[in-house]
N, CA, C and O atoms as a Maestro MAE file, in Angstrom:
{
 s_m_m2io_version
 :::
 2.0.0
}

f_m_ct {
 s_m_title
 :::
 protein
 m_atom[332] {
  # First column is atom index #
  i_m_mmod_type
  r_m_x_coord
  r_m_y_coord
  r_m_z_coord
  i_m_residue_number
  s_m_chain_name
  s_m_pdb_residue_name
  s_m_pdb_atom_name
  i_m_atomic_number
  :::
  1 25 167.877 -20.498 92.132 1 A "UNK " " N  " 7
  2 3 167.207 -19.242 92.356 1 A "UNK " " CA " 6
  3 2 166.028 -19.472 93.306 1 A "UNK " " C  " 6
  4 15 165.198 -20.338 93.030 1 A "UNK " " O  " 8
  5 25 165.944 -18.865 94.211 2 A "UNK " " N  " 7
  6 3 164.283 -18.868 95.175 2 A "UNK " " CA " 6
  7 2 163.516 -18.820 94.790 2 A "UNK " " C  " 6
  8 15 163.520 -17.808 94.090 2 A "UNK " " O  " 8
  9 25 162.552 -19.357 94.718 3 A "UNK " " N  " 7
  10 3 161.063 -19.412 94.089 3 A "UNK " " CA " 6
  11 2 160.307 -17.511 93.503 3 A "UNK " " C  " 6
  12 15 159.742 -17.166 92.466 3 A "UNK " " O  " 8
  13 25 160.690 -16.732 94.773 4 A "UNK " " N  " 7
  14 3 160.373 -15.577 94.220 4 A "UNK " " CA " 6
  15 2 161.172 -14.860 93.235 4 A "UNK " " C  " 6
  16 15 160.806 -13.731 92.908 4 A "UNK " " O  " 8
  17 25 162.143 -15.338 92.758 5 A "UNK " " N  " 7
  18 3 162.776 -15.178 91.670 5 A "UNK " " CA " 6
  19 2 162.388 -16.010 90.303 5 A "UNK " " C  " 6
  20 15 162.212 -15.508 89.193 5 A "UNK " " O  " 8
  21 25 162.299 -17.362 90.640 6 A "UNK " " N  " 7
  22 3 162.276 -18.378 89.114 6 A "UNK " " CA " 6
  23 2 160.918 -18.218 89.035 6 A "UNK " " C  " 6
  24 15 160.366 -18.662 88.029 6 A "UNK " " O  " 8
  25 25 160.009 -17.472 90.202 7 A "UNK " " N  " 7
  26 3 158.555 -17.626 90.056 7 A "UNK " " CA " 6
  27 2 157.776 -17.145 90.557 7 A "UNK " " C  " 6
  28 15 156.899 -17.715 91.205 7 A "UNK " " O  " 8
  29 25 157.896 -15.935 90.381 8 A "UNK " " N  " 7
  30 3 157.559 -14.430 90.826 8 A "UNK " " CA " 6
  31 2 155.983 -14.490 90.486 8 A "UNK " " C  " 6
  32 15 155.486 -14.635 89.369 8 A "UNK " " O  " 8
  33 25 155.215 -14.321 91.910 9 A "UNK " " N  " 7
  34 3 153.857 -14.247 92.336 9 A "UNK " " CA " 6
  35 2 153.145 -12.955 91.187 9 A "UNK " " C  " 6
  36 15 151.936 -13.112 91.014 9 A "UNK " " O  " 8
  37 25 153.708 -11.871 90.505 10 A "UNK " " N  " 7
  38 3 153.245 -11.246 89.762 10 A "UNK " " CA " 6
  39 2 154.435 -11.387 88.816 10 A "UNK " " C  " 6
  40 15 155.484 -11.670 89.396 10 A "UNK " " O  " 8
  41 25 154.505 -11.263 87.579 11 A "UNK " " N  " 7
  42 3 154.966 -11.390 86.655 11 A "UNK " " CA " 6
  43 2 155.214 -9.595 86.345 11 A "UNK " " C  " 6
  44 15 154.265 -8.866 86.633 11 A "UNK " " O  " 8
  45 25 156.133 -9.131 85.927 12 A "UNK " " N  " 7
  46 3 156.586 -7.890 85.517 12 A "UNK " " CA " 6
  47 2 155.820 -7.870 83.622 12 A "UNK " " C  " 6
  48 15 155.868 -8.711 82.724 12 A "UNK " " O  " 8
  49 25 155.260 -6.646 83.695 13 A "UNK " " N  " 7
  50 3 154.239 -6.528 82.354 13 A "UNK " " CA " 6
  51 2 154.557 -4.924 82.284 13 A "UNK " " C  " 6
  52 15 154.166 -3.990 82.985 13 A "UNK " " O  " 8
  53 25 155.554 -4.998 80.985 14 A "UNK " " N  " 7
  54 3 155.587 -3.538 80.340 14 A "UNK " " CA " 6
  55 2 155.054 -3.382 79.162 14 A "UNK " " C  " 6
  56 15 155.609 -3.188 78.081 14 A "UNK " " O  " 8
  57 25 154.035 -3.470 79.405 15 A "UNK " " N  " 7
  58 3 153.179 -2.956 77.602 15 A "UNK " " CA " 6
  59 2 152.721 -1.804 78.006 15 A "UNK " " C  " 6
  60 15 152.703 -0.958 77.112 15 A "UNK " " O  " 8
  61 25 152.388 -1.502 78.906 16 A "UNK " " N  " 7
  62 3 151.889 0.699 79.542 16 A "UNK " " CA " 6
  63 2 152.953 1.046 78.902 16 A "UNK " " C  " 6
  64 15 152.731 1.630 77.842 16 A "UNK " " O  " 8
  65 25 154.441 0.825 79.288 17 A "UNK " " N  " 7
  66 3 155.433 1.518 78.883 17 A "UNK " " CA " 6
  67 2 155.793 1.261 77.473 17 A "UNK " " C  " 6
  68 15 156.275 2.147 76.766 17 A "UNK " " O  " 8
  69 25 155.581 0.140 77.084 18 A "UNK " " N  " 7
  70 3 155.805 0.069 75.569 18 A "UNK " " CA " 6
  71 2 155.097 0.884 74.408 18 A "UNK " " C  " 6
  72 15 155.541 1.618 73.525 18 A "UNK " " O  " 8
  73 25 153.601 0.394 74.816 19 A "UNK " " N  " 7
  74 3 152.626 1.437 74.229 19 A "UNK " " CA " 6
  75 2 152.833 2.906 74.152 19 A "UNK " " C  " 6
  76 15 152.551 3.461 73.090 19 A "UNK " " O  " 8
  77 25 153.294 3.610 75.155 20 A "UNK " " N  " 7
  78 3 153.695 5.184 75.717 20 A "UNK " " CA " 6
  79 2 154.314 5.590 74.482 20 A "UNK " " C  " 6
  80 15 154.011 6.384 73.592 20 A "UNK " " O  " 8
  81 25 155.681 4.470 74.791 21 A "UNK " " N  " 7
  82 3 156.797 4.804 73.968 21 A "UNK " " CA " 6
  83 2 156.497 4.769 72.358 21 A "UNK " " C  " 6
  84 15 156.985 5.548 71.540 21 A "UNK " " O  " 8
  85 25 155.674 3.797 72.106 22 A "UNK " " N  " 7
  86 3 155.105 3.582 70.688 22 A "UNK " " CA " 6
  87 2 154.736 5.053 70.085 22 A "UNK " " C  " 6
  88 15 155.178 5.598 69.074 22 A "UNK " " O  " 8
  89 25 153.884 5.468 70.933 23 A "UNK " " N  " 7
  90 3 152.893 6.369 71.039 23 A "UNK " " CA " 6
  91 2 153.377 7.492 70.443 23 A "UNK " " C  " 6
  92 15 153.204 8.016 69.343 23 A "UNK " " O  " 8
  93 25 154.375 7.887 71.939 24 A "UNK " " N  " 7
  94 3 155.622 9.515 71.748 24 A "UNK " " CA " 6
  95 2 156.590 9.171 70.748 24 A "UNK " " C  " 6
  96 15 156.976 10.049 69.976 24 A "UNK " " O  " 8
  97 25 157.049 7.947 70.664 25 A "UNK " " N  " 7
  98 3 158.443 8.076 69.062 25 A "UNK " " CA " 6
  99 2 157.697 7.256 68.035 25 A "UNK " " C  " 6
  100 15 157.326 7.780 66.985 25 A "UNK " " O  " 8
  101 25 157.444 5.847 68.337 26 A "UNK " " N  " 7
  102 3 156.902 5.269 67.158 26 A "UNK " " CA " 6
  103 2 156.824 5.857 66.501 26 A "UNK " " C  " 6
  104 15 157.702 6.308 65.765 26 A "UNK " " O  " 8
  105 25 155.123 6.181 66.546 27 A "UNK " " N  " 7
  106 3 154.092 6.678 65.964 27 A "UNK " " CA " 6
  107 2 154.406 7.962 64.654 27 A "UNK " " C  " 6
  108 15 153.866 7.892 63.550 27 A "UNK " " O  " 8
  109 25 155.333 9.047 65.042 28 A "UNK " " N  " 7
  110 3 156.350 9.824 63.965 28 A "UNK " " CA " 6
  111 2 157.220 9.163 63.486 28 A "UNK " " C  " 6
  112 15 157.348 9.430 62.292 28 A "UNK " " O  " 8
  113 25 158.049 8.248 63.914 29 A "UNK " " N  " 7
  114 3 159.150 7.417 63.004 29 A "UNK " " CA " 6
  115 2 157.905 6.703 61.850 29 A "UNK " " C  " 6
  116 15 158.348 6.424 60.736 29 A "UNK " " O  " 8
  117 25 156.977 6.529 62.011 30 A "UNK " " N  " 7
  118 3 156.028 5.499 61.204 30 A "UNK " " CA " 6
  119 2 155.708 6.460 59.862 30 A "UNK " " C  " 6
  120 15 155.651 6.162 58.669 30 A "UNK " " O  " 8
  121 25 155.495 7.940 60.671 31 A "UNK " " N  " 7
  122 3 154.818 8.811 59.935 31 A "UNK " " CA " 6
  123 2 155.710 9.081 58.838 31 A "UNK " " C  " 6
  124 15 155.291 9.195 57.686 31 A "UNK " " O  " 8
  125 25 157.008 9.196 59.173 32 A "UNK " " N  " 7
  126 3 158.203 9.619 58.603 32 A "UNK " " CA " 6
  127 2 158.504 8.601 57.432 32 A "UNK " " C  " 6
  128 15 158.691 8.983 56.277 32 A "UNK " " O  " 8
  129 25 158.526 7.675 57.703 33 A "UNK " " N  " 7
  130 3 158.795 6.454 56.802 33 A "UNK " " CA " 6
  131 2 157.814 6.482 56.056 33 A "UNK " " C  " 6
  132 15 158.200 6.485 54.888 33 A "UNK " " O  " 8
  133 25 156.149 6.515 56.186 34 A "UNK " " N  " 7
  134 3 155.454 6.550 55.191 34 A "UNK " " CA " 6
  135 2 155.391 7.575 54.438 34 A "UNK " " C  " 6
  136 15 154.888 7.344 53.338 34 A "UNK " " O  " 8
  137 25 155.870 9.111 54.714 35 A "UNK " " N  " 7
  138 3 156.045 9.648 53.793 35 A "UNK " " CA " 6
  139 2 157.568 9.799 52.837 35 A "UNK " " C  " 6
  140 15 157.678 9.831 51.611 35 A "UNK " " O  " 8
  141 25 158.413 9.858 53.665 36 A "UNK " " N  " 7
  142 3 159.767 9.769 52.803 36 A "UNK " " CA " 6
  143 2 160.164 8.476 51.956 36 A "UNK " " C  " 6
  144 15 160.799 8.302 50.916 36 A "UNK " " O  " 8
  145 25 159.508 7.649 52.864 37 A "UNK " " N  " 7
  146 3 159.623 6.013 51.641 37 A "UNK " " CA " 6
  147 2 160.574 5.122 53.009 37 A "UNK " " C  " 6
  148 15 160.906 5.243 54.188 37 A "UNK " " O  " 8
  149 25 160.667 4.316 51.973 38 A "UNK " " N  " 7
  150 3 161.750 3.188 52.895 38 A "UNK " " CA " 6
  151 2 162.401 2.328 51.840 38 A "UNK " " C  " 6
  152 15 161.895 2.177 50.729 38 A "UNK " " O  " 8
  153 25 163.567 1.751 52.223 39 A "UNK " " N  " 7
  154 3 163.890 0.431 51.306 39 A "UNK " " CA " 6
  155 2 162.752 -0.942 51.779 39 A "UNK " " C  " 6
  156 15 162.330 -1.748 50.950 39 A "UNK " " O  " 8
  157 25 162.585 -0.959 52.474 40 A "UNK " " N  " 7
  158 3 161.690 -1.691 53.225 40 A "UNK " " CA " 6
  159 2 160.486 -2.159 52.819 40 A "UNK " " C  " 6
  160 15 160.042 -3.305 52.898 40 A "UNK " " O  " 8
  161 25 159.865 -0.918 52.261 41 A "UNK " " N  " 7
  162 3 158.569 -0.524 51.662 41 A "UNK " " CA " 6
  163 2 158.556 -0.932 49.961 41 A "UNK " " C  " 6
  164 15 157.700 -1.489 49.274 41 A "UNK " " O  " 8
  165 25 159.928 -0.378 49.632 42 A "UNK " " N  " 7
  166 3 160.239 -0.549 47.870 42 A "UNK " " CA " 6
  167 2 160.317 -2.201 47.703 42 A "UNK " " C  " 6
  168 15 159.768 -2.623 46.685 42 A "UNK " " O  " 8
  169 25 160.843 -3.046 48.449 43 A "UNK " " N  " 7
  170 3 161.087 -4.400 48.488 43 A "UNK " " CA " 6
  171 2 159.841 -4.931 48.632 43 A "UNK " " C  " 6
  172 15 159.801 -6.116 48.302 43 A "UNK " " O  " 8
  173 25 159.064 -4.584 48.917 44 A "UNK " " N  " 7
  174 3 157.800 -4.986 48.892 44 A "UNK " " CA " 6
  175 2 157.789 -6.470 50.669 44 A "UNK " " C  " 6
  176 15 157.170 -7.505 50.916 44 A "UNK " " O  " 8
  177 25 158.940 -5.568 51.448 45 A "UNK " " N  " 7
  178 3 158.475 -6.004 52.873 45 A "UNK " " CA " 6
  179 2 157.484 -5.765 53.861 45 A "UNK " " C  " 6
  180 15 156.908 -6.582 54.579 45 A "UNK " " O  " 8
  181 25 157.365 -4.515 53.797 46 A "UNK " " N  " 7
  182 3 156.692 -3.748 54.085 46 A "UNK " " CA " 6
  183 2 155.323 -3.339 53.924 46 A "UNK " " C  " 6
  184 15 155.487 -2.352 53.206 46 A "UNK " " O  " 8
  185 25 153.981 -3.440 54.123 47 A "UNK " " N  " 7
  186 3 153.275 -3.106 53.187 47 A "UNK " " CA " 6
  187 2 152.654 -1.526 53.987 47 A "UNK " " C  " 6
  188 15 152.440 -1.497 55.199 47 A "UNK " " O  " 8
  189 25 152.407 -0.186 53.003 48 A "UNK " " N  " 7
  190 3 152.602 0.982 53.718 48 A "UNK " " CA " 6
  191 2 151.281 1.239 54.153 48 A "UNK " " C  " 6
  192 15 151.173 2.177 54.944 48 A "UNK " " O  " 8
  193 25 149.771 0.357 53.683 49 A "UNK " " N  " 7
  194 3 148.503 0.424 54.325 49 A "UNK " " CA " 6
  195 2 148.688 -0.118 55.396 49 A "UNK " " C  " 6
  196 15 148.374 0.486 56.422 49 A "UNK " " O  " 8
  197 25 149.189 -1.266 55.448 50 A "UNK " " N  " 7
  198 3 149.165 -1.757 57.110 50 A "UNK " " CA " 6
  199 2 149.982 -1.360 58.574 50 A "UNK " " C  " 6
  200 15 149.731 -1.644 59.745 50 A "UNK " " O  " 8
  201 25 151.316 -0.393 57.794 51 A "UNK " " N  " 7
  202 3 151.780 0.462 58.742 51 A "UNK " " CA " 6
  203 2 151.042 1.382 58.897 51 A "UNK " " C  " 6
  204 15 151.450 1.872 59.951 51 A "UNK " " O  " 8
  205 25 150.183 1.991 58.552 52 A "UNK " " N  " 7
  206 3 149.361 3.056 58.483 52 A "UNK " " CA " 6
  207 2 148.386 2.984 59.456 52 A "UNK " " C  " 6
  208 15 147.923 3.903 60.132 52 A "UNK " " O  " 8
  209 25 148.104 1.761 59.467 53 A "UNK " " N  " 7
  210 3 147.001 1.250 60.347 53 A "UNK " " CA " 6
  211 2 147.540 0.994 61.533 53 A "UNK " " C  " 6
  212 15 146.969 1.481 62.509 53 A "UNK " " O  " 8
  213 25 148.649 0.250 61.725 54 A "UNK " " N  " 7
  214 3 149.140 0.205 63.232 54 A "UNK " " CA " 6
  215 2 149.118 1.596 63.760 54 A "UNK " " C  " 6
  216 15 148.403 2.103 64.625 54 A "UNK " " O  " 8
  217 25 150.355 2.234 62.815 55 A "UNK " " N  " 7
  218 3 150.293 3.520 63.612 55 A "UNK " " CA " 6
  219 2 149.198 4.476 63.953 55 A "UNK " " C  " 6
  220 15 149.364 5.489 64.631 55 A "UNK " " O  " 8
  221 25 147.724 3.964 63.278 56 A "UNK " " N  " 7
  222 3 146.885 4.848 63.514 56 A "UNK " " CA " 6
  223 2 146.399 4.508 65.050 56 A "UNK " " C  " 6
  224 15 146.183 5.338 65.933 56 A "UNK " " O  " 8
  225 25 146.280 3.054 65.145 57 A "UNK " " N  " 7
  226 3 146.053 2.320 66.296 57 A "UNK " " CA " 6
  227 2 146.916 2.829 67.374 57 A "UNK " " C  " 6
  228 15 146.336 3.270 68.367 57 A "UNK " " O  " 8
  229 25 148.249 2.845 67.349 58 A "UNK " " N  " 7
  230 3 149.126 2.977 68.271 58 A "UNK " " CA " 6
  231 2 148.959 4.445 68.514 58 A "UNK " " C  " 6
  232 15 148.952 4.722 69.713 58 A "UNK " " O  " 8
  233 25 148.821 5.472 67.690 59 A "UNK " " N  " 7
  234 3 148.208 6.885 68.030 59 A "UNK " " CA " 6
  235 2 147.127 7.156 69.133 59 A "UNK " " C  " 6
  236 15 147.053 7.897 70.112 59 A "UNK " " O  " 8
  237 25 146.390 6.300 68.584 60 A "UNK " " N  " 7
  238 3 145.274 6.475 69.103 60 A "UNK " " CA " 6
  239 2 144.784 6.031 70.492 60 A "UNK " " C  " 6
  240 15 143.759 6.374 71.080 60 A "UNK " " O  " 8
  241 25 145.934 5.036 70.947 61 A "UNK " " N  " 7
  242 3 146.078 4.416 72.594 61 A "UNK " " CA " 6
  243 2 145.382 2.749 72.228 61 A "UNK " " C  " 6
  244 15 145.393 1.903 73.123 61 A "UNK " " O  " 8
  245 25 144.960 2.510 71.214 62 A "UNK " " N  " 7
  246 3 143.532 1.264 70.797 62 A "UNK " " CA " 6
  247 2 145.216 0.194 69.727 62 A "UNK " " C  " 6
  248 15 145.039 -0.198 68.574 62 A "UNK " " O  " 8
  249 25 146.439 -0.006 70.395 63 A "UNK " " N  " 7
  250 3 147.259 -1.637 69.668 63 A "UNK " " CA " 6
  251 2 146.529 -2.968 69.803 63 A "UNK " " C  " 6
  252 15 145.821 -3.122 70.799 63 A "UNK " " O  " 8
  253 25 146.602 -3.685 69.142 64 A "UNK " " N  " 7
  254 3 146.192 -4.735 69.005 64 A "UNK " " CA " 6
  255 2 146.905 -5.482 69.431 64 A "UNK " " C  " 6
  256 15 147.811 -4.711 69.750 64 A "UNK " " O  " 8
  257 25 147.405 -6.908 69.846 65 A "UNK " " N  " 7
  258 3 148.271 -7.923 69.813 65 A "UNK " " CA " 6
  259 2 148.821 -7.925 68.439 65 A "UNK " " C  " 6
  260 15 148.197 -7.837 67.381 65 A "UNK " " O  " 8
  261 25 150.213 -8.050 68.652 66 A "UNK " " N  " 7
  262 3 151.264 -7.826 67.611 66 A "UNK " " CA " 6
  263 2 151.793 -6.194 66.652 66 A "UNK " " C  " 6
  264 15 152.710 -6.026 65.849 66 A "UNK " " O  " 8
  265 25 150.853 -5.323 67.141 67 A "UNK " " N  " 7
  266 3 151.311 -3.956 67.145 67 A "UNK " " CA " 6
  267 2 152.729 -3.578 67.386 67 A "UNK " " C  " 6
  268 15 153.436 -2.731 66.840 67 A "UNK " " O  " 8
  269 25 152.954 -4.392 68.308 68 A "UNK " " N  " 7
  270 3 154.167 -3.386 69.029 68 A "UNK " " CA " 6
  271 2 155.463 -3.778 68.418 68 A "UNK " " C  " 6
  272 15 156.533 -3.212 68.640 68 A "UNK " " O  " 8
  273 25 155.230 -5.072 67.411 69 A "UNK " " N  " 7
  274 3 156.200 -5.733 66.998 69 A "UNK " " CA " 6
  275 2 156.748 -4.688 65.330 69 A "UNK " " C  " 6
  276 15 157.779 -4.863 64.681 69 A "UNK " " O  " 8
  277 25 155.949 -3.952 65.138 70 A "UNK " " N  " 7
  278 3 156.665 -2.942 64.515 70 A "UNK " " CA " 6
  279 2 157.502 -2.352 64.579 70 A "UNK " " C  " 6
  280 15 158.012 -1.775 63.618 70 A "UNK " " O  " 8
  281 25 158.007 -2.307 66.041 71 A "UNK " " N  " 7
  282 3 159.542 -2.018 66.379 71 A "UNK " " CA " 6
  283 2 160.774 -2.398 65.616 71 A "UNK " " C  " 6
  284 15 161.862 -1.832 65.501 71 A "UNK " " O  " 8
  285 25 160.199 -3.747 65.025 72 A "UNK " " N  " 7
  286 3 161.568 -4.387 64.606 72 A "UNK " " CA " 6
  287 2 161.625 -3.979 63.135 72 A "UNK " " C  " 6
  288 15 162.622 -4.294 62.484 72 A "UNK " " O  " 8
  289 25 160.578 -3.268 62.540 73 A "UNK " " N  " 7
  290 3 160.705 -3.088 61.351 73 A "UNK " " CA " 6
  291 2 161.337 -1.459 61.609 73 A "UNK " " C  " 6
  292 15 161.718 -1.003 60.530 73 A "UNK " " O  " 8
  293 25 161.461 -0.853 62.327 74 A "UNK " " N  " 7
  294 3 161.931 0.718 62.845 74 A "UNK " " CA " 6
  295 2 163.069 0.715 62.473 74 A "UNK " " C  " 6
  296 15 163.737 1.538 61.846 74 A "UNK " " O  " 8
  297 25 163.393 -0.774 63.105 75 A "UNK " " N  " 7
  298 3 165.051 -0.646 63.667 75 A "UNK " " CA " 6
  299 2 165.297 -0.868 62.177 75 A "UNK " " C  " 6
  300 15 165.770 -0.055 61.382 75 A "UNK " " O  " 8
  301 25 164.919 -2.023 61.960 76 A "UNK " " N  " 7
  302 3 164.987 -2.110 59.993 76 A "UNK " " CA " 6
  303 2 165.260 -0.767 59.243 76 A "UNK " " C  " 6
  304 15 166.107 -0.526 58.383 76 A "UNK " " O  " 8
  305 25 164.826 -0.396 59.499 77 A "UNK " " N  " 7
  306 3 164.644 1.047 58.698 77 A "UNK " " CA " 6
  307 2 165.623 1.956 58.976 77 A "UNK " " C  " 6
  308 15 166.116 2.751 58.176 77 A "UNK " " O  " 8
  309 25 165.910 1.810 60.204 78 A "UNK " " N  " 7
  310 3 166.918 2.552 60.985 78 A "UNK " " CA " 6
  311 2 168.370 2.133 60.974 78 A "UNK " " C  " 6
  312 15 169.153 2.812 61.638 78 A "UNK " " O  " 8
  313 25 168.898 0.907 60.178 79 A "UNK " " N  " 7
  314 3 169.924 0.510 59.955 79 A "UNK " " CA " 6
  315 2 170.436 0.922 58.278 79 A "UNK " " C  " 6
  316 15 171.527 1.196 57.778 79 A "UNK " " O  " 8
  317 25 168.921 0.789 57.703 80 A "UNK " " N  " 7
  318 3 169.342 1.063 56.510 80 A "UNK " " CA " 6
  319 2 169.324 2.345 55.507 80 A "UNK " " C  " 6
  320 15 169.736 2.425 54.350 80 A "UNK " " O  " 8
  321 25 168.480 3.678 56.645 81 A "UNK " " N  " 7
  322 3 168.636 4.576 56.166 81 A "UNK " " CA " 6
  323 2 168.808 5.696 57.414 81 A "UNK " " C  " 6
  324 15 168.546 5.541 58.607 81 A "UNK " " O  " 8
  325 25 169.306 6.799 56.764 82 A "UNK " " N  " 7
  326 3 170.068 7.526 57.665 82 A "UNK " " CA " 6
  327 2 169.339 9.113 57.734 82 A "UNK " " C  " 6
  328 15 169.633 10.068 57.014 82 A "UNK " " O  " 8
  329 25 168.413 9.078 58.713 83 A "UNK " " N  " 7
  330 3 167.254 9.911 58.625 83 A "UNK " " CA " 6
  331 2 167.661 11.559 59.617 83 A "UNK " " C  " 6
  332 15 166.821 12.455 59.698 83 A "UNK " " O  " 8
  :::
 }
 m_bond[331] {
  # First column is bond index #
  i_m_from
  i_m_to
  i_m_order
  :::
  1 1 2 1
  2 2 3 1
  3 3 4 2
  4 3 5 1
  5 5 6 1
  6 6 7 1
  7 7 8 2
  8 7 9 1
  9 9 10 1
  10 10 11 1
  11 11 12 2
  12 11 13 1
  13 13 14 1
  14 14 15 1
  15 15 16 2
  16 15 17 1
  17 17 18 1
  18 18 19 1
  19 19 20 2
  20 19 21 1
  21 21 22 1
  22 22 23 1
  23 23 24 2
  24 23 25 1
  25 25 26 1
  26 26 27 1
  27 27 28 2
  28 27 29 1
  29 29 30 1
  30 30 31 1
  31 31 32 2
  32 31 33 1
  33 33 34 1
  34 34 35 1
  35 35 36 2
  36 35 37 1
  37 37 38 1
  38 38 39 1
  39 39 40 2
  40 39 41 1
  41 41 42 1
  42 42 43 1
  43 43 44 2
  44 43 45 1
  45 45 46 1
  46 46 47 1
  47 47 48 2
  48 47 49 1
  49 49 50 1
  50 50 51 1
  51 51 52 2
  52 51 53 1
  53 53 54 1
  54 54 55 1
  55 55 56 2
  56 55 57 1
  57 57 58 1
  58 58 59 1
  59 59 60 2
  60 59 61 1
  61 61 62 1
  62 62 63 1
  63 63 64 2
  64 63 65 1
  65 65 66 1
  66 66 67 1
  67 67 68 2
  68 67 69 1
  69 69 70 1
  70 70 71 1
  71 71 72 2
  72 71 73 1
  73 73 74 1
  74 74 75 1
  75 75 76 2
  76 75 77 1
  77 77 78 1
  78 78 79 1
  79 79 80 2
  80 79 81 1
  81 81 82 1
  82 82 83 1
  83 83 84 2
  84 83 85 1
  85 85 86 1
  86 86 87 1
  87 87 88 2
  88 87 89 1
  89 89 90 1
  90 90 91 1
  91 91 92 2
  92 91 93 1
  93 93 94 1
  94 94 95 1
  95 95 96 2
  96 95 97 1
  97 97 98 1
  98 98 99 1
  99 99 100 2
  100 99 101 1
  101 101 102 1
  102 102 103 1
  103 103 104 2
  104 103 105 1
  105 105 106 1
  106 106 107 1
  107 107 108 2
  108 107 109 1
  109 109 110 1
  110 110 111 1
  111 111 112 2
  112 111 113 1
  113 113 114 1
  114 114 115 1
  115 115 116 2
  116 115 117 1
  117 117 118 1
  118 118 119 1
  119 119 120 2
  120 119 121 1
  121 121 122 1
  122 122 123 1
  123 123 124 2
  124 123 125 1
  125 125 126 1
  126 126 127 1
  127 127 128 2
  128 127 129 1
  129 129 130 1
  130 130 131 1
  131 131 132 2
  132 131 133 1
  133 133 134 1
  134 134 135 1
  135 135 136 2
  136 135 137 1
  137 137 138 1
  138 138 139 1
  139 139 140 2
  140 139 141 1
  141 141 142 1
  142 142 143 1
  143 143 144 2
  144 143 145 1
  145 145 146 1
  146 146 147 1
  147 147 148 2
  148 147 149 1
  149 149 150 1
  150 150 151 1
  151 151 152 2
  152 151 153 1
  153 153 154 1
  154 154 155 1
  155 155 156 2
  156 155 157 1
  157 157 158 1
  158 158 159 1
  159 159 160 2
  160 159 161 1
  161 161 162 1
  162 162 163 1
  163 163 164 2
  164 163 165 1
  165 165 166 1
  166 166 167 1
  167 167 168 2
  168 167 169 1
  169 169 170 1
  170 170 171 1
  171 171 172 2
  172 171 173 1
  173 173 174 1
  174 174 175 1
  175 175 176 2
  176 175 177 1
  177 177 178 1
  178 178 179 1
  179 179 180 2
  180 179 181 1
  181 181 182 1
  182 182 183 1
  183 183 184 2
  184 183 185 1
  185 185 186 1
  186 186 187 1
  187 187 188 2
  188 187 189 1
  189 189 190 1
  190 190 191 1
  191 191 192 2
  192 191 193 1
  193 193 194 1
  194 194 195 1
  195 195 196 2
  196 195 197 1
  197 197 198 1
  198 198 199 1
  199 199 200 2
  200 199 201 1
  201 201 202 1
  202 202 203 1
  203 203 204 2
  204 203 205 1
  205 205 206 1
  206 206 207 1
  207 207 208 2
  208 207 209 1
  209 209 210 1
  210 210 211 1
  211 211 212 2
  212 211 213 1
  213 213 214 1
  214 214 215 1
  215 215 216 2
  216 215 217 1
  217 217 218 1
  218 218 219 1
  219 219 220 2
  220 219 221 1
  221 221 222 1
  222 222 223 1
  223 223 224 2
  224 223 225 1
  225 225 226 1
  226 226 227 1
  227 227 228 2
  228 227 229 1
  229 229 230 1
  230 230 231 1
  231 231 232 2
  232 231 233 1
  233 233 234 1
  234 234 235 1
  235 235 236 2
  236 235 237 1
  237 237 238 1
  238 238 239 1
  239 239 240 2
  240 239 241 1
  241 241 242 1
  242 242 243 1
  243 243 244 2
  244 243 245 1
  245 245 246 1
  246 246 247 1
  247 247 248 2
  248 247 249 1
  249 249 250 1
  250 250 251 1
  251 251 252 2
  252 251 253 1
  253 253 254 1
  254 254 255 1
  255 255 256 2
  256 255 257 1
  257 257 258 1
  258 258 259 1
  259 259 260 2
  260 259 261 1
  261 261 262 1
  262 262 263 1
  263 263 264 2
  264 263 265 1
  265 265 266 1
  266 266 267 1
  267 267 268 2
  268 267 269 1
  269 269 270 1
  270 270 271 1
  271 271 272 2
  272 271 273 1
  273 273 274 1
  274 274 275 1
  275 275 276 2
  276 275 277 1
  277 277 278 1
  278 278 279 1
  279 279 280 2
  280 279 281 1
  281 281 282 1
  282 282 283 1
  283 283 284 2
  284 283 285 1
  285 285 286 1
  286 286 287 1
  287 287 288 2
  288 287 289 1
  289 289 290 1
  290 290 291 1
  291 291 292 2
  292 291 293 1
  293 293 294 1
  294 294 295 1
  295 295 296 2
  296 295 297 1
  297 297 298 1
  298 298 299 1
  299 299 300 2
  300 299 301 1
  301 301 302 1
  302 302 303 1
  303 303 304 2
  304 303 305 1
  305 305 306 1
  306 306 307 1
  307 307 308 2
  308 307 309 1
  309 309 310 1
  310 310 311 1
  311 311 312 2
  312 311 313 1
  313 313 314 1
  314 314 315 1
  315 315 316 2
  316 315 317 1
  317 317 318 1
  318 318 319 1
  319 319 320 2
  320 319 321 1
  321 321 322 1
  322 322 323 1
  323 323 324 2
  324 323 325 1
  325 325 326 1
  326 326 327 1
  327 327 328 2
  328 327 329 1
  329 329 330 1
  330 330 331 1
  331 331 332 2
  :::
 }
}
């Protein structure tokens, strides 16, 4: 591969777009789950103060490092219940 390929002078950075997206769907999928429940949550994987808090963060435009990784608990949620 050419150097501007294996080693691209700017590096491609989608956290604007991740965050956005957090923002416009997350942020209600979060809402949704903390009020209807989750298996997720009952298993005691989950804990529903600290989703609470991301999503307040991620609402609010102010994620932290490792925020965004709540995604994977979505999809979690999203495999196992049918909303």
């Amino acid at each position: 591969m050419p150097p501007q390929v294996a080693r691209p002078p700017i590096a491609e950075n989608f956290r604007q777009i991740i965050t956005m997206a957090m923002r416009r769907h997350g942020v209600p999928r979060i809402r949704t789950i903390l009020d209807a429940g989750s298996p997720l949550i009952e298993a005691g994987l989950i804990a529903p103060d600290g989703l609470a808090t991301v999503a307040d963060r991620l609402g609010a435009g102010t994620p932290v490092d490792g925020d965004h990784e709540v995604v994977f608990a979505l999809l979690a949620d999203s495999a196992l219940v049918r909303r």
